[in-house]
Tab-separated table of C-alpha atoms and ligand atoms in Angstrom:
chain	number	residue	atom	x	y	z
A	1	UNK	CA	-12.840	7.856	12.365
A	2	UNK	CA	-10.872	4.626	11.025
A	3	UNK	CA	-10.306	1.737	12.968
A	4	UNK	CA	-8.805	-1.336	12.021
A	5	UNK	CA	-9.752	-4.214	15.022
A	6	UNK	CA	-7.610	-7.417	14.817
A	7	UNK	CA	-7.486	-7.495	11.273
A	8	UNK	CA	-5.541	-9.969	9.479
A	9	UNK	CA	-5.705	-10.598	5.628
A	10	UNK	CA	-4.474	-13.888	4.254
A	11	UNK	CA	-4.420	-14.158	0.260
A	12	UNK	CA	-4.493	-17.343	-1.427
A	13	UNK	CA	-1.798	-20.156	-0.731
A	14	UNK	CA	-1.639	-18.474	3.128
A	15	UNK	CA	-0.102	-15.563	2.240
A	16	UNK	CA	-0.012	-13.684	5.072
A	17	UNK	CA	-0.252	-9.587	4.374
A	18	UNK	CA	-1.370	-8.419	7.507
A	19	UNK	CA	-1.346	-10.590	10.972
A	20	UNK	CA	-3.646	-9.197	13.262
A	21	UNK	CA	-3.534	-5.295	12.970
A	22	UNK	CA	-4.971	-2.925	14.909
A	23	UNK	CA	-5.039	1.242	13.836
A	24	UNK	CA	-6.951	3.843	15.118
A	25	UNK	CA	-6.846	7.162	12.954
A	26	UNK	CA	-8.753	10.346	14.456
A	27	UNK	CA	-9.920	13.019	11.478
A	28	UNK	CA	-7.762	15.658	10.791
A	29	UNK	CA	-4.469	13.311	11.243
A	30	UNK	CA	-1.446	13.020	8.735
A	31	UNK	CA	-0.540	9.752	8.952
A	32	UNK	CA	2.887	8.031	7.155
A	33	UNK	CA	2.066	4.505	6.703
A	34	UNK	CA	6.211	3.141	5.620
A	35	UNK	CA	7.912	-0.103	5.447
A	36	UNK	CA	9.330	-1.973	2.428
A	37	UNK	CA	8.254	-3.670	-0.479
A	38	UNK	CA	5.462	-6.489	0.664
A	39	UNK	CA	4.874	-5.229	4.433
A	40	UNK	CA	1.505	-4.906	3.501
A	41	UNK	CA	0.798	-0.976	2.978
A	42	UNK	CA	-1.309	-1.525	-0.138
A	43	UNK	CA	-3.329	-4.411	1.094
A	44	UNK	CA	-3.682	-1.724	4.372
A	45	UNK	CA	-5.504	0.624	2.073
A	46	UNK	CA	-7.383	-1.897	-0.305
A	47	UNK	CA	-9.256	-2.672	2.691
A	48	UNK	CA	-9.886	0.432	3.623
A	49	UNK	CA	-11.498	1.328	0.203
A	50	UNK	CA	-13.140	-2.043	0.512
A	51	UNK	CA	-11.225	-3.418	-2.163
A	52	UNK	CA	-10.288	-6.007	-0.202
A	53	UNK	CA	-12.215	-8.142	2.447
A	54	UNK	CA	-10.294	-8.861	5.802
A	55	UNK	CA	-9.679	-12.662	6.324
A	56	UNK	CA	-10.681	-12.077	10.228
A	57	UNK	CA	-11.097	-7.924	12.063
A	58	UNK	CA	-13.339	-5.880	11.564
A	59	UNK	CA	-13.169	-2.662	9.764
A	60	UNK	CA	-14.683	0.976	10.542
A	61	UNK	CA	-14.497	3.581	8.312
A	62	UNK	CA	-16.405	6.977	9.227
A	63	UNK	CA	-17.434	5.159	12.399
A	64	UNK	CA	-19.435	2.437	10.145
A	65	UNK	CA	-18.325	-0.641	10.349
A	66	UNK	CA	-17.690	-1.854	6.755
A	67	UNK	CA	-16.878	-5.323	7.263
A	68	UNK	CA	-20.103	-6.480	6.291
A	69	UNK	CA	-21.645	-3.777	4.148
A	70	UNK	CA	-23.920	-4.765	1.156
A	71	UNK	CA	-22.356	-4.199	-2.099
A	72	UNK	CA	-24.713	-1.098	-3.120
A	73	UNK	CA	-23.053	1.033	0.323
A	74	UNK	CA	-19.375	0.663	-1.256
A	75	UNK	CA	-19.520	3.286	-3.626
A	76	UNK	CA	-21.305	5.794	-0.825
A	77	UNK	CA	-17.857	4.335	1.269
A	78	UNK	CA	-15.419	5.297	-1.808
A	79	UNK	CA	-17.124	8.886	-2.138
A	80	UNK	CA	-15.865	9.644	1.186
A	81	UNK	CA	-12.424	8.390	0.028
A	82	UNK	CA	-10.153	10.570	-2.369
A	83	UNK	CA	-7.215	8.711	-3.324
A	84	UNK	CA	-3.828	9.790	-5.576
A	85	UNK	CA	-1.556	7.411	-7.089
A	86	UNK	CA	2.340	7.215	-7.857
A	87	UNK	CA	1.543	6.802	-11.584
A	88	UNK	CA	-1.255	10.661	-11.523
A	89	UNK	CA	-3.377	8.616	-14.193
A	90	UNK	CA	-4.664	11.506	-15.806
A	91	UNK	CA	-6.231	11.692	-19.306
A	92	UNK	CA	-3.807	13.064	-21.755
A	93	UNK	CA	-5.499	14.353	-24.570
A	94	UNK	CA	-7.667	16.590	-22.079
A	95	UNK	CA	-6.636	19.677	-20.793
A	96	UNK	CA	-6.192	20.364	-16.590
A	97	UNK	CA	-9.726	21.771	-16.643
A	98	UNK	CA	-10.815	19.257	-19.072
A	99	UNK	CA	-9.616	16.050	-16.466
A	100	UNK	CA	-11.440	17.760	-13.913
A	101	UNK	CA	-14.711	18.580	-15.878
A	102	UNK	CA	-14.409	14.663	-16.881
A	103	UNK	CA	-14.211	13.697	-13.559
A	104	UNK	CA	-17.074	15.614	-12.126
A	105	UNK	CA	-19.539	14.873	-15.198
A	106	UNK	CA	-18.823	11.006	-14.484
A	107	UNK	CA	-19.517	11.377	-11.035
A	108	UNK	CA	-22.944	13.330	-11.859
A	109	UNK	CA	-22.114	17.039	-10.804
A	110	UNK	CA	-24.233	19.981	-12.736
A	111	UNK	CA	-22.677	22.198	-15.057
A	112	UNK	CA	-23.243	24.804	-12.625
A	113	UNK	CA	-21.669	22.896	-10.183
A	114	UNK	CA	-18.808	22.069	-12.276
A	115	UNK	CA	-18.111	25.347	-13.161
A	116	UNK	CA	-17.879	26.573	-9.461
A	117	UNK	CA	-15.504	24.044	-8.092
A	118	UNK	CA	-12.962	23.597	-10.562
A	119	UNK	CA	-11.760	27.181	-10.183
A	120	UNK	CA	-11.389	26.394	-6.189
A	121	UNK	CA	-9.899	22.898	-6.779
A	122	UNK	CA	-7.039	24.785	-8.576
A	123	UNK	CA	-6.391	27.273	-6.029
A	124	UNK	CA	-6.252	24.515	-3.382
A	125	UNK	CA	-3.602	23.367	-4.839
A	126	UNK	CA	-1.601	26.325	-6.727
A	127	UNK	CA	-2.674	25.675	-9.908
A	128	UNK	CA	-4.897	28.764	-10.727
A	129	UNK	CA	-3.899	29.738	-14.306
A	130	UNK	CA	-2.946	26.272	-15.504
A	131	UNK	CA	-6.527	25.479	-16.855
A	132	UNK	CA	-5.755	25.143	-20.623
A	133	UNK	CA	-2.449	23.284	-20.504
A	134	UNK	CA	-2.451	19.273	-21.396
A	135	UNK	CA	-0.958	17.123	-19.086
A	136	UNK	CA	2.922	17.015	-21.134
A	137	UNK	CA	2.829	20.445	-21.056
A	138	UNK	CA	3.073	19.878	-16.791
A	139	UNK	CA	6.139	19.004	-15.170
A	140	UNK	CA	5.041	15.863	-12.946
A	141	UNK	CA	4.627	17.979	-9.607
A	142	UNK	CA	1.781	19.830	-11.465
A	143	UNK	CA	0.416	16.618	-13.135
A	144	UNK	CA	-0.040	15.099	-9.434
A	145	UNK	CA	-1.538	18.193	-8.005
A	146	UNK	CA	-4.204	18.118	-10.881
A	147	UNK	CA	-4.639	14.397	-9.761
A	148	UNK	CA	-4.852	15.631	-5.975
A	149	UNK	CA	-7.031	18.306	-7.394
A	150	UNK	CA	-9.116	15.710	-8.638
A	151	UNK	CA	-9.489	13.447	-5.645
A	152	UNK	CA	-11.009	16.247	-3.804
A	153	UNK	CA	-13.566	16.489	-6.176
A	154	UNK	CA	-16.141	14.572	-3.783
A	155	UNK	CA	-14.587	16.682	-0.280
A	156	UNK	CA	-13.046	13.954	0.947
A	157	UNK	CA	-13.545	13.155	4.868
A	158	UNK	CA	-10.134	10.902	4.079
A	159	UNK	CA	-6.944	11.372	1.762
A	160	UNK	CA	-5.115	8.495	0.461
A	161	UNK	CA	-1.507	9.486	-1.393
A	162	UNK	CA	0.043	6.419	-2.472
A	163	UNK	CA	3.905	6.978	-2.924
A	164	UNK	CA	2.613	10.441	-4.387
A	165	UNK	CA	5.839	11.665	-4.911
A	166	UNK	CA	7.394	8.053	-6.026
A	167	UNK	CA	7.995	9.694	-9.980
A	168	UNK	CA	9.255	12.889	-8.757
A	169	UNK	CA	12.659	14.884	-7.975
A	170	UNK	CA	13.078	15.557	-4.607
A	171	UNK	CA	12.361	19.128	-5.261
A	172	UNK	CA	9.301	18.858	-6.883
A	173	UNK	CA	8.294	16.123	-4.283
A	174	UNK	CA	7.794	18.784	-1.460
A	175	UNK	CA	5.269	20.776	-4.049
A	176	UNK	CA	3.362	17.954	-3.289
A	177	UNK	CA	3.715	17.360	0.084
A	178	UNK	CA	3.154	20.696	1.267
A	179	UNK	CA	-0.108	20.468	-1.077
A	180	UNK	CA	-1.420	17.352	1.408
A	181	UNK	CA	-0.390	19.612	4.584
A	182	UNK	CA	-2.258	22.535	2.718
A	183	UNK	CA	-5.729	20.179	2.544
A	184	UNK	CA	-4.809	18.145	5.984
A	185	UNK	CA	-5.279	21.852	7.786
A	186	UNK	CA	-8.084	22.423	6.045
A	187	UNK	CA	-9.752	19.001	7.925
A	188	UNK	CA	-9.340	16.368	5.563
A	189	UNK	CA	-7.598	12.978	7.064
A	190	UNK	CA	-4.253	12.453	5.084
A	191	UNK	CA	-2.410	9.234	4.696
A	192	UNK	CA	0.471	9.097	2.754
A	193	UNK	CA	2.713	5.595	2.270
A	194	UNK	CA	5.900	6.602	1.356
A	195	UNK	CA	9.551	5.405	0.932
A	196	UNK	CA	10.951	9.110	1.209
A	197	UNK	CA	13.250	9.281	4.263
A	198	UNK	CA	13.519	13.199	4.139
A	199	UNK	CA	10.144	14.082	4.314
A	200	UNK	CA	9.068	11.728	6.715
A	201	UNK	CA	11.761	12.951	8.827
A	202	UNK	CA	10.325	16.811	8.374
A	203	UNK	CA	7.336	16.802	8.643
A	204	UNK	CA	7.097	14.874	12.099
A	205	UNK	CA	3.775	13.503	11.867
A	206	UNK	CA	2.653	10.111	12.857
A	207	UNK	CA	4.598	7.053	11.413
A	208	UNK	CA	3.259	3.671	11.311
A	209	UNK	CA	6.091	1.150	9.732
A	210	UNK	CA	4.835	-2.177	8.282
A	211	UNK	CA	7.061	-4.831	9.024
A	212	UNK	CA	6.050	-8.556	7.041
A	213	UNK	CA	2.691	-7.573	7.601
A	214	UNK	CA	2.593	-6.103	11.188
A	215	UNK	CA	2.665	-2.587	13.157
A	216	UNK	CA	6.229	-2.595	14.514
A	217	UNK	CA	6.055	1.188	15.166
A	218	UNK	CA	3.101	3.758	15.348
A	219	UNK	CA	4.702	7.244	16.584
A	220	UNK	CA	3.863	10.015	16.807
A	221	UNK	CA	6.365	13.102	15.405
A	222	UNK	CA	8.434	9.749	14.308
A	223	UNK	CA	10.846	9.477	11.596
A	224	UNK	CA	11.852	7.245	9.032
A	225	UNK	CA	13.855	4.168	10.452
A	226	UNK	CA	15.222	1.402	7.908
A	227	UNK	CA	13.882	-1.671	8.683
B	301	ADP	P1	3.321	-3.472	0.049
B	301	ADP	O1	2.256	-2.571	-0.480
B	301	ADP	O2	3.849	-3.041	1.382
B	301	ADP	O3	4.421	-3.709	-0.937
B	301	ADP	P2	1.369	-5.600	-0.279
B	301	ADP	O4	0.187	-5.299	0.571
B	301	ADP	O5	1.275	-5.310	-1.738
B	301	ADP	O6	2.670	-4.908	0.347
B	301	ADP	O7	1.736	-7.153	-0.142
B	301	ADP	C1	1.833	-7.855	1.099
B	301	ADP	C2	2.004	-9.332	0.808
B	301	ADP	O8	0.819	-9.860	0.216
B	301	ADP	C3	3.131	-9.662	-0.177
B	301	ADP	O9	3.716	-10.881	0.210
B	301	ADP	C4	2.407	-9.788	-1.492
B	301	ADP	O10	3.115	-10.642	-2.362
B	301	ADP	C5	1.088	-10.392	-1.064
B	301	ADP	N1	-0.033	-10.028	-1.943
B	301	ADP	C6	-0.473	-8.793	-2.215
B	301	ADP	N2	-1.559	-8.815	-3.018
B	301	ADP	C7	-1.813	-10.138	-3.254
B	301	ADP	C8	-2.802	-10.840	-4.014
B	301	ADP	N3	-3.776	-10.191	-4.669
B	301	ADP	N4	-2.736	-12.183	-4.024
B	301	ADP	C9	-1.788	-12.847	-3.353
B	301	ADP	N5	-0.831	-12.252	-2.612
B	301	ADP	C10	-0.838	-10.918	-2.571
């Protein structure tokens, strides 16, 4: 479903991020994508979401190849693509159902539409109930599962968590990781970066460490090794 072919990306003043990569993930796979600060993980998924262009590779996502798509066929890419950051970004002076009825009127959904998902988004990921609260009214496990909530807005084919759980207790972190193993069985790709040892270690999925911008390990059931 994703493939990553020789791909290398060199930023200006030959800063190498990636040197000559090559990833196949299958849909339906969890995925850990770890290594430390500057391996490369985030330029890994700005190309992916075509933020990024490779400096050589080629890049297929959904079995296209998006190396050379025209600028109008990036945001029919990025639909595909939901995608939850460290930091939730939600919008605080709107309530849980209000972030989500934002969400879906900006991407063009009916009212009618709107009205049947959101209920289903917050059972998908516990938060049935919750619909009137503000965001500092949420602890920050619920705050990212309305942001998870929100990324599968468009039914993503493909999950991207970065650091999810970065801002969280170790407690609350595994709210959130058994959310992404609640929508990975339902079908939906997941990859997660991470710096958490423990749950890498538990959950025994597939690791792929970044090391100074190359694969140095792609296991599967792996854990967590310091680099
Ligand atoms: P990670 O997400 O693992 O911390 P990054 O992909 O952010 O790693 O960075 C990999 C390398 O590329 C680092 O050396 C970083 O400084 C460099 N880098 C990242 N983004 C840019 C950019 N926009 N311009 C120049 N260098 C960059």
């Amino acid at each position: 479903m994703i493939k990553l072919k020789d791909i290398s990306k060199v930023y200006k003043k030959n800063i190498v991020a990636l040197d000559n990569i090559n990833l196949q993930i299958d849909q339906g796979e969890f995925v850990f994508i770890i290594g430390e600060s500057g391996a490369g993980k985030s330029t890994l998924l700005k190309l992916m979401l075509k933020e990024e262009n490779p400096t050589k590779g080629h890049i297929f996502m959904f079995d296209e190849d998006v190396t050379k798509i025209r600028a109008r066929r990036i945001p029919i890419l990025r639909k595909q693509i939901g995608v939850v950051f460290q930091d939730f970004r939600l919008l605080d002076n709107k309530t849980v159902y209000g972030n989500l009825q934002y969400a879906m009127e900006i991407l063009g959904y009916s009212r009618k539409a709107i009205k049947n998902k959101i209920p289903e988004l917050l059972e998908t990921v516990n938060l049935t109930g919750r619909e009137k609260a503000y965001p500092h009214e949420l602890s920050g496990g619920e705050q990212q599962r309305v942001s998870i909530a929100r990324a599968l807005i468009v039914d993503p084919k493909l999950l991207i968590a970065d650091e999810p759980t970065g801002n969280l207790d170790p407690v609350t972190s595994w709210e959130i990781v058994e959310a992404l193993e609640t929508i990975n069985k339902k079908g939906t790709t997941v990859i997660m970066i991470t710096h958490e040892k423990d749950i890498v270690d538990k959950l025994k999925k597939r690791v792929v460490h970044l090391q100074k911008g190359k694969i140095v390990r792609d296991e599967i059931g792996g854990k967590y090794e310091e680099d």
